[in-house]
Amino acid sequence: MSEEIFKKVVSHAKEYGFVFPSSEIYEGLGAVYDYGQNGVELKNNLRQYWWKSMVQLHENIVGLDAAIFMHPKVWKASGHIDGFSDPMIDNKDSKKRYRADQLLEDKIERYHKDGKAQKAADLQQGLDAALLDNNLEALKQLIVDHEIVCPVSGTRNWTDVRQFNLMFSTEMGAMAGAEDNKVYLRPETAQGIFVNFLNVQKTGRMKVPFGIAQTGKAFRNEIIARQFIMRMREFEQMEMQFFVRPGTQQTWYAYWKEARMKWHHKLGFGSEKYRFHDHVKLAHYADAAVDIEFDFPFGFKEMEGIHSRTDFDLKNHTELSGKKLQYFDAELDENGKAYGNYIPYVVETSIGLDRLFLATLCAAYKEEQVGEGDTRTVLSLPPVLAPVKLAIFPLTKKDGLPEMAREIMDKLKYEFTCFYEEKDAIGKRYRRQDAIGTPFCITIDHESLSTQTVTIRHRDTMVQERIAIADIQQLVQNAISWKTLLD
Ligand code: ATP
């Protein structure tokens, strides 16, 4: 059932100009997608929701837009060159490549479905232990012991498990081939923040605790890409690094955990759709980590990570660059002594914009019965996030109705995104707007000419009412105010 809904959401996304496969006329490019005319608006609005809540509403958080290319040493210091890899395994017959841990997770799921709870628990335990020790032989052994077959060839003819680094690299400058010219496409936006820590702290006269927020593209050469825009090779992250006094990281970790969950709940899709998932295997930089998972049609999956990253990054950049990434804290502790110089600890929140987009589409997508034997597809988006806020329809193409409609459009288009259409029956036009989540449609009819009123139709209730043209702007603006989400 859920799988069926997911298929519908994916085809809806394509049909209504939200998401297209990249380079589709050439059969697409694996796990790369383009956002269409409605997708780009929704994505921009989701990004704004995050940005406003982080930067506009926190006096001690400021923004940054760092470049995608960074000095190669950044990735040495961050641990990505040595450690940012997934365990992969190839099937020798089909020549297909898999993530070893995902093959095992799929097997666990199958055990559960077949009612073999004990086998599932045993395998889970083995998988956790192998991942914790980075034990590639143990992973291979589990694949052999549990008789996992390649879904394509159906055989158990596997290679050994190897580590596969997920960073894309390219060459900078004219001297192709020289190892010195190798640069990476950033696999996370966070490092742009760490290397600018002093620039921002000094020029912004920021005092600990403070945060730096950034949104932007990140690139990962995922071994296998699955589930539409869930796992992409080029995607967008929204990250915030919060710099705190050493020893206070647990308090701030708890604070951001709660704040981020609240932010998700505000979208109004139902709090039961979200849950926390504590990490068993902590990343090389973390002393605590939790995911916020969303109930996608294919199950609960990670949407955001909250990580207590210690002083790992700033310390390593200090060592490798020779620049002291420290903070002088003039405030006094309980003994009346200044805290002095230290490397701040960091609590980060990191969310994938594309996963948030997918969660939003899945949660907002509804098929409703309207009247006898009729259905409609509606995206019940929070109005402030909708790609189009107001659709403007003259009832007919003559008698001065289009002119009047245009006049209204010309006044309102500066305030919010409007869409004008005069083709097709009005019911059809309403349905097309329902399908992209437009909260309001107005229709200009003959009565409008004499009374200066229009019919306004509400997306969710489909209720239509007559209002004065002079009142349209206020009505829409109240409904699409950022306060509806941020307050
Ligand atoms: P996963 O376990 O799903 O690979 P991760 O734990 O590696 O994700 P992080 O490194 O914590 O992810 O990245 C932060 C966020 O970036 C994730 O919560 C997710 O929303 C997003 N993200 C990570 N990888 C991808 C991807 N390949 N495609 C889309 N979004 C991604």
CSV table of C-alpha atoms in Angstrom, one decimal, residues 22 27-33 168 221-222 225 231-234:
chain,number,residue,atom,x,y,z
A,22,SER,CA,18.7,14.9,-14.6
A,27,GLU,CA,18.0,8.5,-20.1
A,28,GLY,CA,19.0,10.3,-16.9
A,29,LEU,CA,22.1,10.3,-14.7
A,30,GLY,CA,22.2,8.0,-11.7
A,31,ALA,CA,20.8,9.6,-8.5
A,32,VAL,CA,20.9,13.1,-9.9
A,33,TYR,CA,17.7,15.2,-10.2
A,168,PHE,CA,34.2,13.0,-5.8
A,221,ASN,CA,29.5,9.1,-4.7
A,222,GLU,CA,26.9,6.9,-3.1
A,225,ALA,CA,21.2,5.3,-4.9
A,231,ARG,CA,19.8,9.3,-1.6
A,232,MET,CA,21.4,11.5,-4.3
A,233,ARG,CA,24.9,12.0,-5.5
A,234,GLU,CA,24.4,15.7,-5.6
